[in-house]
Tab-separated table of C-alpha atoms and ligand atoms in Angstrom:
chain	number	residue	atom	x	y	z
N	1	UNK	CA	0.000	0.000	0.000
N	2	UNK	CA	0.928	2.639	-1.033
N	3	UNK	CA	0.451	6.156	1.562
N	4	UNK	CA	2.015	9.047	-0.804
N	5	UNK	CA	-1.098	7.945	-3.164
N	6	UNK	CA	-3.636	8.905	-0.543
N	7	UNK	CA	-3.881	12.284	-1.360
N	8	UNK	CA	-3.884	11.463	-5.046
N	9	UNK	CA	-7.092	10.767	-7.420
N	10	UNK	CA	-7.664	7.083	-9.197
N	11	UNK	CA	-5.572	6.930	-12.616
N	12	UNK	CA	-8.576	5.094	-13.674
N	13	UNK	CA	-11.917	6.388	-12.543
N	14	UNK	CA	-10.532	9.802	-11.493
N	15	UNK	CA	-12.179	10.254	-8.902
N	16	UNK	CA	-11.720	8.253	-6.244
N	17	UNK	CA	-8.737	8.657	-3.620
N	18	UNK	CA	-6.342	6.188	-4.664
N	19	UNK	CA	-4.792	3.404	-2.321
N	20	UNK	CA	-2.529	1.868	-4.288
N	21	UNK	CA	0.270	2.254	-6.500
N	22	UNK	CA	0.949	-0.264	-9.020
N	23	UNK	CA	4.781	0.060	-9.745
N	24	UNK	CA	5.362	-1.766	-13.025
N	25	UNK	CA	2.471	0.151	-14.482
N	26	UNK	CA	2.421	3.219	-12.776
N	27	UNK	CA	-1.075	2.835	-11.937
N	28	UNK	CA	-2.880	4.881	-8.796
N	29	UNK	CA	-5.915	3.067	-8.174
N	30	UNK	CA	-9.113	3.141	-6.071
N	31	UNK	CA	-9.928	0.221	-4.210
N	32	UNK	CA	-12.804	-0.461	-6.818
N	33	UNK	CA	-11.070	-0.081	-9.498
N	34	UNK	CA	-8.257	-1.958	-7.822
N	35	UNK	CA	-10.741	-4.728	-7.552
N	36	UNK	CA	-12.020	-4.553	-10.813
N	37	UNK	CA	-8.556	-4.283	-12.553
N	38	UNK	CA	-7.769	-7.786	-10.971
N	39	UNK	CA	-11.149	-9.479	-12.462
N	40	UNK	CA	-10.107	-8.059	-15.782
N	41	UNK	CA	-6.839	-9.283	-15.809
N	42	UNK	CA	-8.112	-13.035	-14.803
N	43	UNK	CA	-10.837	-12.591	-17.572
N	44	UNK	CA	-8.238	-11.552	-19.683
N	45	UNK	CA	-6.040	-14.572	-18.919
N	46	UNK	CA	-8.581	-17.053	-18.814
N	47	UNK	CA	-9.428	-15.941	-22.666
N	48	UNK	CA	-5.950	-15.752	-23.587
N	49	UNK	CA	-5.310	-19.404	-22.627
N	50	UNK	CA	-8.538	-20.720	-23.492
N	51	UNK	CA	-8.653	-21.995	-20.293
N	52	UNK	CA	-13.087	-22.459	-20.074
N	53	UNK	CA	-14.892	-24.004	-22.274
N	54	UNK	CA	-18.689	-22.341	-21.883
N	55	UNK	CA	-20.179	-25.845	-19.984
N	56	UNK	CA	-16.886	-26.810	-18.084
N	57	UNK	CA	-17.306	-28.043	-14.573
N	58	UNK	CA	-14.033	-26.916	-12.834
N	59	UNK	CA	-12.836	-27.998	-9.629
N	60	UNK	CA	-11.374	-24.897	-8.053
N	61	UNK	CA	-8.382	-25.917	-5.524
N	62	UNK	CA	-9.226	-24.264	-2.729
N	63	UNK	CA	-6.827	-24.357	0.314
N	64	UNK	CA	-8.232	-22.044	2.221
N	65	UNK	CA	-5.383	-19.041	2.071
N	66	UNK	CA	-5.803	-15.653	0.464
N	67	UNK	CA	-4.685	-16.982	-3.061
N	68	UNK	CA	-6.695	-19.861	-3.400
N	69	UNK	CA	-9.987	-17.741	-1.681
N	70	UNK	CA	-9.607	-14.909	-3.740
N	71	UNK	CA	-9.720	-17.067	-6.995
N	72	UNK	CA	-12.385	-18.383	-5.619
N	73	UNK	CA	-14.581	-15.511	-5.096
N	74	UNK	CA	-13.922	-14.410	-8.622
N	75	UNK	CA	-14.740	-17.554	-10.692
N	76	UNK	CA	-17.919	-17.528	-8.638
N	77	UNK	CA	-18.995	-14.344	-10.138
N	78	UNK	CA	-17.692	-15.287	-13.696
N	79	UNK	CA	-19.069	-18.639	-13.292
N	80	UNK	CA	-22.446	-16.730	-12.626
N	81	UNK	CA	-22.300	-15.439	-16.290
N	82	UNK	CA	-22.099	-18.885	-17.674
N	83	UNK	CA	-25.338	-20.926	-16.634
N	84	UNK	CA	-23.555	-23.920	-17.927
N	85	UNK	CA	-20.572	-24.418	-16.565
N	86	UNK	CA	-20.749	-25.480	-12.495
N	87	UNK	CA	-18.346	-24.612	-9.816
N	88	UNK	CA	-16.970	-26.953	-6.983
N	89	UNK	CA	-14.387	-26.371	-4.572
N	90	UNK	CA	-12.169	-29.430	-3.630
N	91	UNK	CA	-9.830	-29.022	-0.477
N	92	UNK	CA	-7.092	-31.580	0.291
N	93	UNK	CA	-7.124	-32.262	3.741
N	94	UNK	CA	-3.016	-33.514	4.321
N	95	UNK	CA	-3.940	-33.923	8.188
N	96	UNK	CA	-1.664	-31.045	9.453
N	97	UNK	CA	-2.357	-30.853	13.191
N	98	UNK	CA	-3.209	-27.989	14.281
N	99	UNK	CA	-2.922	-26.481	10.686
N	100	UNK	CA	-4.956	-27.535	8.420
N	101	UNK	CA	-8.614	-27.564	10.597
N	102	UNK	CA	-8.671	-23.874	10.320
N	103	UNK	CA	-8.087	-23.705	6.450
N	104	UNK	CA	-10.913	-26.511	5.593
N	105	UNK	CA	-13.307	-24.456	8.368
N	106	UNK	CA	-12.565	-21.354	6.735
N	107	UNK	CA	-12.776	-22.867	3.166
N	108	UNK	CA	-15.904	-24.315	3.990
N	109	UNK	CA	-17.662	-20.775	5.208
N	110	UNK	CA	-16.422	-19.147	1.852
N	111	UNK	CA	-18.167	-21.792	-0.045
N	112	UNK	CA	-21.242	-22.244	1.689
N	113	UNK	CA	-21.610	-18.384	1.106
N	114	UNK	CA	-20.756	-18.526	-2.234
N	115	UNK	CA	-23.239	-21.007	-2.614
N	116	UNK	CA	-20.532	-23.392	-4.158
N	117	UNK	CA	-20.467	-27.027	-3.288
N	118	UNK	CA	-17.469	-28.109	-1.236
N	119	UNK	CA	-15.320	-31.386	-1.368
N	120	UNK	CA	-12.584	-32.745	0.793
N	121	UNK	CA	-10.071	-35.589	0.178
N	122	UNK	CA	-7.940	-36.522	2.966
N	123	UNK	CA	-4.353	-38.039	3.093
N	124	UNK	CA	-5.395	-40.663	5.407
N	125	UNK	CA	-8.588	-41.602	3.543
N	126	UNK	CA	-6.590	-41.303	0.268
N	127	UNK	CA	-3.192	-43.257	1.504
N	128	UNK	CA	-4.171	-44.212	5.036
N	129	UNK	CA	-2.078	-41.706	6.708
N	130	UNK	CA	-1.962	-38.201	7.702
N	131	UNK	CA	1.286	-36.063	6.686
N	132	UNK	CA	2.172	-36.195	10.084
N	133	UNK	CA	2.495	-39.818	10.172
N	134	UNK	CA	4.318	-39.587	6.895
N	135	UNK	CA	7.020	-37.396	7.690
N	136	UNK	CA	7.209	-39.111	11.434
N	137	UNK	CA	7.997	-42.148	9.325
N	138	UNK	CA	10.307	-40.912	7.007
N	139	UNK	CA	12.079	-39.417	10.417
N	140	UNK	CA	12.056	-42.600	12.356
N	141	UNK	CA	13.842	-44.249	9.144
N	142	UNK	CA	16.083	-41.440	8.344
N	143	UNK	CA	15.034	-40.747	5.286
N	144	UNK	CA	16.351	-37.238	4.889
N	145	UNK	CA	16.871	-36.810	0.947
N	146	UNK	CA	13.451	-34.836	0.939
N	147	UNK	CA	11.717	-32.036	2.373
N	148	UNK	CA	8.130	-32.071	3.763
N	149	UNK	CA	6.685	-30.295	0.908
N	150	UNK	CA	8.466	-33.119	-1.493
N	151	UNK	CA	6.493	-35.112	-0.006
N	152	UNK	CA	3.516	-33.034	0.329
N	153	UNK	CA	3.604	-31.703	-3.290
N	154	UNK	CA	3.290	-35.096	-4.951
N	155	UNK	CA	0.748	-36.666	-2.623
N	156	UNK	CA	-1.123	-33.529	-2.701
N	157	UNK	CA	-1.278	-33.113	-6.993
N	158	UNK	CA	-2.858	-36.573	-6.797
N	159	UNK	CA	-4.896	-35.959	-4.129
N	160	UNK	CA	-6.715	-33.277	-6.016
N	161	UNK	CA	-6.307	-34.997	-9.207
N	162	UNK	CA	-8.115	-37.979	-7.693
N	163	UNK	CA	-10.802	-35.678	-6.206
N	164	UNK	CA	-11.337	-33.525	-9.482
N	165	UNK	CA	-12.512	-36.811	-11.000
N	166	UNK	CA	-14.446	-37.888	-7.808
N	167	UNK	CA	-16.601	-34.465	-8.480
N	168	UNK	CA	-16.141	-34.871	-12.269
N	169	UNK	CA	-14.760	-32.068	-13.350
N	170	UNK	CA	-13.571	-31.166	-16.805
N	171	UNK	CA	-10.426	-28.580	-15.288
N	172	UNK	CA	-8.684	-27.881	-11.729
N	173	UNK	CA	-8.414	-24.575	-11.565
N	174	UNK	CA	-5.307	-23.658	-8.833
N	175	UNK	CA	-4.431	-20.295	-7.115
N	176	UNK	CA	-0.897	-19.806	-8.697
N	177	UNK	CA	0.191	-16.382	-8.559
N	178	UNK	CA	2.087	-14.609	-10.924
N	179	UNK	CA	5.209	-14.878	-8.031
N	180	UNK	CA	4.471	-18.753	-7.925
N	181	UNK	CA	5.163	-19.648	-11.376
N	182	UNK	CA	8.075	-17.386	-12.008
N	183	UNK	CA	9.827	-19.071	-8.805
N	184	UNK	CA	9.019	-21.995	-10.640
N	185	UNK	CA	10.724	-21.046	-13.671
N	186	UNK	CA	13.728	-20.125	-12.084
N	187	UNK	CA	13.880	-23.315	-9.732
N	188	UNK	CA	13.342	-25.453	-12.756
N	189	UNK	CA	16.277	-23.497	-14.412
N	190	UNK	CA	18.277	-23.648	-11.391
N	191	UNK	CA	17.494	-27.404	-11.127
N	192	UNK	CA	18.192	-27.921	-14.755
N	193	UNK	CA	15.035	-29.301	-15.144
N	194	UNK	CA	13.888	-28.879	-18.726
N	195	UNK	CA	10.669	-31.302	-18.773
N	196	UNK	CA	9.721	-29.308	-15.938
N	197	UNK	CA	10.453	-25.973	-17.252
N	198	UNK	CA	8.406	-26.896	-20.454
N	199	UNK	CA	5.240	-28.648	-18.483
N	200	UNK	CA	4.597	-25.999	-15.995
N	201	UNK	CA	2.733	-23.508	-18.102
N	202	UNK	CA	-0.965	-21.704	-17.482
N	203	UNK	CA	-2.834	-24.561	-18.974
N	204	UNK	CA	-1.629	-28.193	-18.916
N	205	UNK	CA	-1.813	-30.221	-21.713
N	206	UNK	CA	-3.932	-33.279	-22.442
N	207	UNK	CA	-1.296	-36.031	-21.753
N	208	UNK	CA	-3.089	-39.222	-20.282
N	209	UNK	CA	-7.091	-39.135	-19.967
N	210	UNK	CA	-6.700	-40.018	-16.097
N	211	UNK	CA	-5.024	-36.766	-15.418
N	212	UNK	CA	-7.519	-33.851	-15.218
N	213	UNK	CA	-6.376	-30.691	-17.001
N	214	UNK	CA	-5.146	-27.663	-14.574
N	215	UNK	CA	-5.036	-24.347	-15.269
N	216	UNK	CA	-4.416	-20.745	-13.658
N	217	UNK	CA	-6.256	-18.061	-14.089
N	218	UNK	CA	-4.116	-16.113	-11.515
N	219	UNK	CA	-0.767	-16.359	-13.237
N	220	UNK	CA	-0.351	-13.101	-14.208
N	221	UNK	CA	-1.820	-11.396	-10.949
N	222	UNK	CA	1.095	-10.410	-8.039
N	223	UNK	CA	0.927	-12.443	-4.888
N	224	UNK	CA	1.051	-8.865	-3.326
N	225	UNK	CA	-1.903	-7.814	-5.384
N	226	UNK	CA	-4.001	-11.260	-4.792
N	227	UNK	CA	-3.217	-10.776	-1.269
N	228	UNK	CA	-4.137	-6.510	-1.175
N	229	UNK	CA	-7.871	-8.215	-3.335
N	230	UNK	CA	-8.907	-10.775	-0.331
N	231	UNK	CA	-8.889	-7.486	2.364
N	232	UNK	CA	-10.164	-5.125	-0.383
N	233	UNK	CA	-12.902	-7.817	-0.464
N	234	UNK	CA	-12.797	-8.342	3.462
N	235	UNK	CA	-12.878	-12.046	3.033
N	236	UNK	CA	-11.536	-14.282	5.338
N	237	UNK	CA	-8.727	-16.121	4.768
N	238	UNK	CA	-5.971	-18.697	6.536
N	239	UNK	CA	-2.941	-16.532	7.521
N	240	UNK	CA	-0.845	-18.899	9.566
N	241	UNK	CA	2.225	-20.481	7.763
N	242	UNK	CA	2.179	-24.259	7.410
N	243	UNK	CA	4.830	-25.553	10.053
N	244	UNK	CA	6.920	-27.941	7.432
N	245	UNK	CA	6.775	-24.972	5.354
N	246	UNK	CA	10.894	-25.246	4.302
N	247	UNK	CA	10.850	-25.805	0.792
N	248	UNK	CA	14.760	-24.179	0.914
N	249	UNK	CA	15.371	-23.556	-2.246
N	250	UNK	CA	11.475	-21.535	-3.432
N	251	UNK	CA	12.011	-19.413	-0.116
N	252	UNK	CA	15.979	-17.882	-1.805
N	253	UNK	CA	14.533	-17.922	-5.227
N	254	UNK	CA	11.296	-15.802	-3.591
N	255	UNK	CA	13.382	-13.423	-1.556
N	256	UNK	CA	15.621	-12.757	-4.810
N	257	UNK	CA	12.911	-12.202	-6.750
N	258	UNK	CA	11.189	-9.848	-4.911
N	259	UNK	CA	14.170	-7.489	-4.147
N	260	UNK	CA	14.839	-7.803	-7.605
N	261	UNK	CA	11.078	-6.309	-8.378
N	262	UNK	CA	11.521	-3.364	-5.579
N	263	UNK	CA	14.649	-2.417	-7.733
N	264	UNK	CA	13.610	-3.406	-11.285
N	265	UNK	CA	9.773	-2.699	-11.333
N	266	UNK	CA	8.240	-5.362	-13.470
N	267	UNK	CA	10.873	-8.266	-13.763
N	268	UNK	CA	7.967	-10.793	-12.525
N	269	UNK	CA	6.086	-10.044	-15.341
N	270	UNK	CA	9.118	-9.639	-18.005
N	271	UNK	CA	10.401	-13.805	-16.501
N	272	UNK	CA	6.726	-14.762	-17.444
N	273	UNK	CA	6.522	-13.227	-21.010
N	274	UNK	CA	10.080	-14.360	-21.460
N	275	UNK	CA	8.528	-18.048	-20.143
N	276	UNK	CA	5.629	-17.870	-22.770
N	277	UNK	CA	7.804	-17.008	-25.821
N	278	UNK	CA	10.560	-19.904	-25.356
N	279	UNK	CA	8.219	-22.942	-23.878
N	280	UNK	CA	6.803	-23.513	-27.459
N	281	UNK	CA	9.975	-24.129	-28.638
N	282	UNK	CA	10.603	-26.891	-25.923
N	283	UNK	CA	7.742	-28.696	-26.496
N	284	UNK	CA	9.775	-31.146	-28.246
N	285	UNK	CA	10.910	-31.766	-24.611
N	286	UNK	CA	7.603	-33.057	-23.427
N	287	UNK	CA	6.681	-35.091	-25.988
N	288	UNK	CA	9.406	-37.582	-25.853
N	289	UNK	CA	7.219	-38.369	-22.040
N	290	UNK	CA	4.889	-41.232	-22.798
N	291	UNK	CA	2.670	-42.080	-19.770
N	292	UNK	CA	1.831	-45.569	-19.168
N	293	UNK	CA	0.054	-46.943	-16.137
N	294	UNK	CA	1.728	-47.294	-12.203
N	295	UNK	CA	2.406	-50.741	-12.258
N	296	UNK	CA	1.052	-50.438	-8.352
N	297	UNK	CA	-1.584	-48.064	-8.080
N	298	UNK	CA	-2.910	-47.720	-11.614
N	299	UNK	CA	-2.668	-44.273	-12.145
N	300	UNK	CA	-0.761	-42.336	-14.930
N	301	UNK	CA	3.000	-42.560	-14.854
N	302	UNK	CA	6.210	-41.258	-16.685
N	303	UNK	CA	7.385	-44.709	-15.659
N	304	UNK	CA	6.994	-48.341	-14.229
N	305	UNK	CA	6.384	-46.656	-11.020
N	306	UNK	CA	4.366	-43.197	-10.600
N	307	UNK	CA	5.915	-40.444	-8.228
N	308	UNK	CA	3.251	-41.126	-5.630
N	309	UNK	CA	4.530	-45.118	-5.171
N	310	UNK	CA	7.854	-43.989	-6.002
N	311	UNK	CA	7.668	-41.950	-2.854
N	312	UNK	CA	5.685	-44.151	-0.632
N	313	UNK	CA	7.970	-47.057	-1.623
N	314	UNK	CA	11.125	-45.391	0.060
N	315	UNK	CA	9.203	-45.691	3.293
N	316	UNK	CA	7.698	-49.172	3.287
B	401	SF4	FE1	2.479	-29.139	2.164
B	401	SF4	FE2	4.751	-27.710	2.270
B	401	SF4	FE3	2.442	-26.547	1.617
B	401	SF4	FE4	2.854	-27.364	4.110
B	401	SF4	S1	3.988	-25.750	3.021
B	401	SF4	S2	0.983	-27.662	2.926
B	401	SF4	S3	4.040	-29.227	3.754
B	401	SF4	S4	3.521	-28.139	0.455
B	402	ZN	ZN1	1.435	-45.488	-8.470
């Protein structure tokens, strides 16, 4: 927020006080046309990437943070536009004592106002175990090679994968901000990870039936400004940090990125338009991956094994 604005008019309605100052712009905006400037820009993205078809049923991720509400809030009013397509919210419950009741309460209330129907998949329903167990596992073994959101990441992508079909939904529709998928970028690049670096894009492709599609209509909105909507909006949200939250490496790349923005106004957005000019040409990348089926659970896999048993395996 910015306070020098205060005293200045909205850049867009003009007459409003502005609250905000949108560096990489130069924007001074009202809080309504704050608001409104963000539903645009996920509009905008949505029919950019084709992400919608008009009588898609999409599964919207919702965690129960400022992100994942905020989306939420807006593809209910877009999704009011379009009497075919149907909303439902689908929250992975990891079993995070202590953690995770307050994010599937406060997911819950959003929904039930909303009017949107609400589905949870749990961890221990799922694999018979709460991440808790998991991890105390892994511990009690010393398995140290990963961290808990290893772990959590690639139980949690099937978990909602799993529960998108449950509710059968045609997309899965996540929170990532613009600041998620640039990190991504640069840990892929930093990993030297090109499969990754040419998969993770704002609309995955079609690459085994089983697999529902994801997209994200927030990649092009600032964490700062998704998180500036959901108190604009006065929602309520989950503000408490996960405890394993440690993924090591996204916390440096975040930090660099963001003094990089405070210096450089608008590098987020010139790593993302960089991102969407080169991945064409490494799609070559991703089509060499065939998916077959998990020789052990059934689902789709890269190989004999998916990532999921690949995982659980380690701690048998
Ligand atoms: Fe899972 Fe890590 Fe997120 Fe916690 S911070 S919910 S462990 S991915
Ligand atoms: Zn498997």
């Amino acid at each position: 927020m910015d306070t020098s604005a205060t005293a200045t008019l909205c850049s867009l309605c003009k007459r409003r006080p502005a609250f905000f100052f949108r560096p990489y712009s130069g924007e001074k905006l009202c809080q309504k046309c704050f608001a409104e400037s963000i539903e645009a820009k996920v509009r905008a993205t949505v029919s950019k990437h084709h992400m919608f078809n008009f009588d898609d049923r999409i599964a919207v991720a919702v965690s129960g943070g400022k992100d994942s509400i905020s989306l939420l809030h807006i593809l209910a009013k877009m999704e009011r536009r379009h009497p075919e397509a149907s909303l439902v919210a689908v929250t992975v419950d990891e079993g995070i004592k202590g953690y995770r009741d307050e994010a599937l309460q406060i997911a819950a209330a959003n929904c039930q106002m909303l009017g949107v129907e609400h589905h949870v998949v749990s961890f221990e329903k799922l694999y018979g175990f709460t991440l808790d167990q998991l991890l105390e596992r892994a511990q009690r073994k010393g398995v140290k090679e990963l961290t808990s959101c290893a772990y959590c990441g690639v139980l949690r992508r099937r978990a909602f994968n799993v529960a998108a079909r449950e509710v059968e939904a045609d997309k899965i529709a996540t929170a990532h901000t613009l600041d998620d998928e640039v990190q991504t970028v640069l840990m892929n690049i930093f990993r030297g990870d090109m499969l990754r670096l040419a998969k993770e894009k704002p609309v995955t492709d079609e690459v085994h039936p089983r697999f529902v599609r994801k997209v994200k209509p927030f990649c092009e909105v600032p964490e700062r400004e998704s998180t500036l909507l959901a108190f604009v909006k006065g929602v309520r949200f989950q503000d408490v940090p996960c405890p394993y939250a440690s993924e090591a490496m996204r916390n440096d790349v975040r930090a660099m990125l963001n003094r990089m923005e405070e210096k450089h106004a608008g590098t987020k957005h010139a790593v993302f338009r960089l991102m969407e000019r080169v991945r064409p040409g490494l799609a070559e990348a991703v089509m060499k991956e065939e998916f077959k089926e998990c020789v052990e659970c059934g689902e789709p896999a890269s190989s004999v094994l998916c990532r999921t048993c690949e995982l659980l395996r380690r701690l048998e």
